[in-house]
Short mmCIF file of C-alpha atoms in Angstrom, two decimals:
data_model
loop_
_atom_site.label_atom_id
_atom_site.label_comp_id
_atom_site.label_asym_id
_atom_site.label_seq_id
_atom_site.Cartn_x
_atom_site.Cartn_y
_atom_site.Cartn_z
CA LYS P 1 7.50 -34.37 -75.13
CA ASN P 2 8.67 -30.89 -74.20
CA GLN P 3 8.53 -28.73 -77.30
CA VAL P 4 8.37 -25.11 -78.39
CA GLU P 5 6.75 -24.44 -81.75
CA GLN P 6 6.93 -21.07 -83.46
CA SER P 7 4.91 -19.71 -86.34
CA PRO P 8 5.20 -18.51 -88.94
CA GLN P 9 8.62 -19.82 -89.93
CA SER P 10 9.27 -16.62 -91.88
CA LEU P 11 7.43 -13.36 -92.44
CA ILE P 12 7.87 -10.38 -94.75
CA ILE P 13 6.20 -7.08 -93.88
CA LEU P 14 6.45 -3.48 -95.01
CA GLU P 15 8.14 -0.87 -92.86
CA GLY P 16 5.69 0.80 -90.53
CA LYS P 17 3.31 -2.17 -90.35
CA ASN P 18 2.56 -4.23 -87.26
CA CYS P 19 3.06 -7.97 -86.94
CA THR P 20 2.50 -10.77 -84.45
CA LEU P 21 4.66 -13.83 -83.95
CA GLN P 22 3.34 -16.94 -82.25
CA CYS P 23 4.85 -19.43 -79.82
CA ASN P 24 3.11 -22.58 -78.57
CA TYR P 25 4.74 -24.79 -75.99
CA THR P 26 4.18 -28.10 -74.30
CA VAL P 27 6.85 -27.67 -71.65
CA SER P 28 6.01 -28.84 -68.16
CA PRO P 29 6.48 -27.84 -65.45
CA PHE P 30 6.67 -24.28 -66.71
CA SER P 31 8.94 -21.71 -65.16
CA ASN P 32 9.17 -18.77 -67.54
CA LEU P 33 9.19 -17.79 -71.19
CA ARG P 34 11.58 -15.46 -72.96
CA TRP P 35 11.67 -13.87 -76.38
CA TYR P 36 15.04 -13.24 -78.01
CA LYS P 37 15.96 -11.19 -81.05
CA GLN P 38 18.87 -12.45 -83.09
CA ASP P 39 20.40 -10.36 -85.83
CA THR P 40 22.18 -12.25 -88.60
CA GLY P 41 25.64 -13.33 -87.45
CA ARG P 42 25.10 -12.13 -83.90
CA GLY P 43 24.15 -13.74 -80.60
CA PRO P 44 20.54 -13.57 -79.34
CA VAL P 45 19.51 -10.58 -77.25
CA SER P 46 16.72 -10.84 -74.70
CA LEU P 47 13.57 -8.81 -75.39
CA THR P 48 11.22 -9.90 -72.62
CA ILE P 49 10.92 -12.56 -69.94
CA MET P 50 7.57 -13.60 -68.50
CA THR P 51 6.72 -15.76 -65.52
CA PHE P 52 3.58 -17.79 -64.96
CA SER P 53 1.69 -14.92 -63.35
CA GLU P 54 2.42 -12.33 -66.03
CA ASN P 55 0.26 -12.11 -69.14
CA THR P 56 1.64 -8.98 -70.82
CA LYS P 57 5.01 -7.33 -70.89
CA SER P 58 6.30 -4.54 -73.11
CA ASN P 59 9.75 -3.43 -74.19
CA GLY P 60 9.42 -0.38 -76.39
CA ARG P 61 7.65 -1.38 -79.60
CA TYR P 62 7.71 -5.06 -78.55
CA THR P 63 4.81 -6.46 -76.53
CA ALA P 64 4.74 -10.07 -75.41
CA THR P 65 1.68 -11.88 -74.14
CA LEU P 66 1.43 -15.16 -72.30
CA ASP P 67 -1.57 -17.42 -71.79
CA ALA P 68 -0.38 -20.10 -69.38
CA ASP P 69 -3.70 -21.97 -69.64
CA THR P 70 -3.46 -22.52 -73.38
CA LYS P 71 0.35 -22.53 -73.31
CA GLN P 72 0.62 -19.86 -75.94
CA SER P 73 2.67 -16.70 -76.23
CA SER P 74 2.81 -14.00 -78.84
CA LEU P 75 5.23 -11.20 -79.66
CA HIS P 76 3.65 -8.13 -81.21
CA ILE P 77 5.85 -5.61 -83.00
CA THR P 78 4.36 -2.18 -83.54
CA ALA P 79 5.32 0.25 -86.31
CA SER P 80 8.06 -2.01 -87.66
CA GLN P 81 11.43 -0.63 -88.64
CA LEU P 82 14.08 -1.96 -90.98
CA SER P 83 16.22 -2.78 -87.95
CA ASP P 84 13.55 -5.21 -86.75
CA SER P 85 14.67 -7.59 -89.50
CA ALA P 86 16.00 -10.54 -87.50
CA SER P 87 15.10 -13.96 -86.16
CA TYR P 88 12.88 -14.02 -83.10
CA ILE P 89 13.33 -17.00 -80.82
CA CYS P 90 10.93 -18.17 -78.13
CA VAL P 91 12.53 -20.01 -75.20
CA VAL P 92 10.71 -21.79 -72.40
CA MET P 93 12.33 -22.78 -69.14
CA GLN P 94 11.28 -25.88 -67.25
CA ASN P 95 10.98 -25.51 -63.52
CA TYR P 96 13.39 -27.77 -61.72
CA GLY P 97 13.22 -25.72 -58.56
CA GLY P 98 15.87 -23.35 -57.27
CA SER P 99 17.83 -21.47 -59.88
CA GLN P 100 18.46 -24.33 -62.24
CA GLY P 101 16.23 -25.15 -65.14
CA ASN P 102 16.17 -26.70 -68.57
CA LEU P 103 15.87 -24.29 -71.50
CA ILE P 104 13.88 -25.40 -74.54
CA PHE P 105 14.26 -23.33 -77.67
CA GLY P 106 11.92 -22.77 -80.57
CA LYS P 107 13.41 -22.69 -84.06
CA GLY P 108 12.57 -19.05 -84.50
CA THR P 109 10.63 -16.82 -86.87
CA LYS P 110 12.67 -14.98 -89.48
CA LEU P 111 11.22 -11.51 -89.95
CA SER P 112 12.12 -9.33 -92.91
CA VAL P 113 11.01 -5.71 -92.93
CA LYS P 114 11.04 -4.15 -96.39
CA PRO P 115 11.06 -0.41 -97.18
CA LYS U 1 30.89 -3.80 -68.31
CA ALA U 2 32.31 -5.78 -71.20
CA GLY U 3 30.03 -8.35 -72.77
CA VAL U 4 30.63 -12.00 -73.53
CA THR U 5 33.49 -12.49 -75.95
CA GLN U 6 34.16 -15.50 -78.12
CA THR U 7 37.24 -16.38 -80.12
CA PRO U 8 37.81 -16.99 -82.88
CA ARG U 9 34.79 -15.51 -84.67
CA TYR U 10 35.27 -17.62 -87.79
CA LEU U 11 36.98 -20.94 -88.30
CA ILE U 12 37.39 -23.34 -91.19
CA LYS U 13 38.46 -26.90 -90.44
CA THR U 14 38.74 -30.14 -92.34
CA ARG U 15 36.74 -33.27 -91.54
CA GLY U 16 38.57 -35.38 -88.96
CA GLN U 17 40.38 -32.49 -87.33
CA GLN U 18 39.66 -31.16 -83.88
CA VAL U 19 38.84 -27.63 -82.81
CA THR U 20 38.85 -25.58 -79.59
CA LEU U 21 36.61 -22.57 -79.11
CA SER U 22 36.99 -20.04 -76.33
CA CYS U 23 34.49 -17.99 -74.35
CA SER U 24 35.12 -15.23 -71.82
CA PRO U 25 32.02 -14.47 -69.73
CA ILE U 26 30.89 -11.16 -68.33
CA SER U 27 32.99 -10.21 -65.34
CA GLY U 28 31.54 -11.75 -62.20
CA HIS U 29 29.50 -14.38 -64.02
CA ARG U 30 30.32 -17.93 -63.00
CA SER U 31 28.02 -19.85 -65.32
CA VAL U 32 28.88 -20.46 -68.95
CA SER U 33 26.62 -22.36 -71.33
CA TRP U 34 27.38 -23.51 -74.85
CA TYR U 35 24.91 -23.87 -77.71
CA GLN U 36 25.03 -25.10 -81.28
CA GLN U 37 22.87 -23.27 -83.79
CA THR U 38 22.09 -24.63 -87.25
CA PRO U 39 19.41 -23.53 -89.73
CA GLY U 40 17.63 -26.86 -89.51
CA GLN U 41 17.72 -27.49 -85.75
CA GLY U 42 17.83 -24.01 -84.30
CA LEU U 43 19.57 -23.51 -80.99
CA GLN U 44 20.54 -26.68 -79.16
CA PHE U 45 22.01 -26.82 -75.68
CA LEU U 46 25.44 -28.45 -75.41
CA PHE U 47 26.47 -28.04 -71.78
CA GLU U 48 26.73 -25.64 -68.89
CA TYR U 49 29.64 -25.05 -66.57
CA PHE U 50 29.43 -23.43 -63.18
CA SER U 51 32.46 -22.90 -60.95
CA GLU U 52 34.62 -25.21 -63.09
CA THR U 53 32.09 -28.07 -62.91
CA GLN U 54 29.77 -29.29 -65.63
CA ARG U 55 26.29 -28.67 -64.23
CA ASN U 56 24.07 -29.64 -67.16
CA LYS U 57 24.61 -31.51 -70.38
CA GLY U 58 22.63 -31.70 -73.59
CA ASN U 59 22.21 -34.61 -75.92
CA PHE U 60 25.39 -34.44 -77.95
CA PRO U 61 28.01 -37.16 -78.60
CA GLY U 62 31.17 -37.43 -76.55
CA ARG U 63 33.16 -35.72 -79.32
CA PHE U 64 31.85 -32.49 -77.82
CA SER U 65 33.52 -31.59 -74.55
CA GLY U 66 34.22 -28.53 -72.53
CA ARG U 67 35.90 -27.15 -69.49
CA GLN U 68 35.91 -24.07 -67.36
CA PHE U 69 38.86 -22.40 -65.73
CA SER U 70 39.12 -20.75 -62.34
CA ASN U 71 38.63 -17.31 -63.92
CA SER U 72 35.31 -18.60 -65.41
CA ARG U 73 36.63 -18.58 -68.96
CA SER U 74 35.45 -21.64 -70.81
CA GLU U 75 36.62 -23.68 -73.75
CA MET U 76 34.70 -26.08 -75.93
CA ASN U 77 36.42 -28.82 -77.88
CA VAL U 78 35.11 -30.87 -80.77
CA SER U 79 37.17 -33.84 -81.85
CA THR U 80 37.01 -35.78 -85.11
CA LEU U 81 35.03 -33.08 -86.87
CA GLU U 82 32.17 -34.07 -89.16
CA LEU U 83 30.54 -32.04 -91.92
CA GLY U 84 27.41 -31.81 -89.77
CA ASP U 85 29.33 -29.96 -87.08
CA SER U 86 29.30 -26.85 -89.27
CA ALA U 87 27.31 -24.38 -87.21
CA LEU U 88 27.31 -21.20 -85.18
CA TYR U 89 28.53 -22.00 -81.67
CA LEU U 90 27.20 -19.62 -79.08
CA CYS U 91 28.35 -19.10 -75.55
CA ALA U 92 26.19 -17.49 -72.89
CA SER U 93 27.11 -16.36 -69.42
CA SER U 94 24.94 -15.73 -66.39
CA GLY U 95 25.34 -14.83 -62.77
CA GLY U 96 23.78 -18.14 -61.78
CA SER U 97 20.22 -18.14 -63.11
CA PRO U 98 19.81 -19.67 -66.61
CA TRP U 99 17.10 -17.16 -67.50
CA GLU U 100 19.50 -14.24 -67.08
CA GLN U 101 21.82 -15.34 -69.85
CA TYR U 102 23.78 -13.00 -72.03
CA PHE U 103 24.99 -14.37 -75.33
CA GLY U 104 28.26 -13.79 -77.09
CA PRO U 105 28.53 -13.12 -80.83
CA GLY U 106 29.31 -16.74 -81.61
CA THR U 107 31.98 -18.63 -83.51
CA ARG U 108 31.07 -19.66 -87.04
CA LEU U 109 32.64 -23.08 -87.67
CA THR U 110 32.77 -24.47 -91.18
CA VAL U 111 33.88 -28.06 -91.69
CA THR U 112 34.95 -29.00 -95.22
#
């Protein structure tokens, strides 16, 4: 069964600290993996997208890693800020060929950054 | 470039009623996808429209339907509302590739 599992479900950290969110998937065939940030009451915003051949990609203080062999991805947040408080959603796209694909969403990790 | 807009932002309906939600994609985008988001299930794919045709469909009952107009604006309709339909409904537009989606702010539907 094609699934995306995220851990932890929720996380509380102090401002300025680093944290790492995990995403394990069983989606096949794999096309790409994306991390979204979703603020409360808002739509998700893309942070990074990674294809099979990429194993690290950064976007400011956000660094995503991908291990296609173990089917694991992580999102590392450096020097957290209060504005990082949000849900982080991992999405994996199945490869159907061409531009179409099936998106499979994780349930997200809710991050709270406290002062 | 204006982003994806959704109307209304908030809606309260009674069980048994029907509801229509609207989504205006980014200018030039021809693909519009709809998602339901609940705390327990996360984001779930409803359907995708491309050039006025439904291209993909998720695993939702027939009470959920949609359509797309020639200007790429899309509407989603839910008939015979149930309490479990209370959710945030998100619309996303793309220029054709599903991995280049841009989400709207969502419509928060509450069914009482």
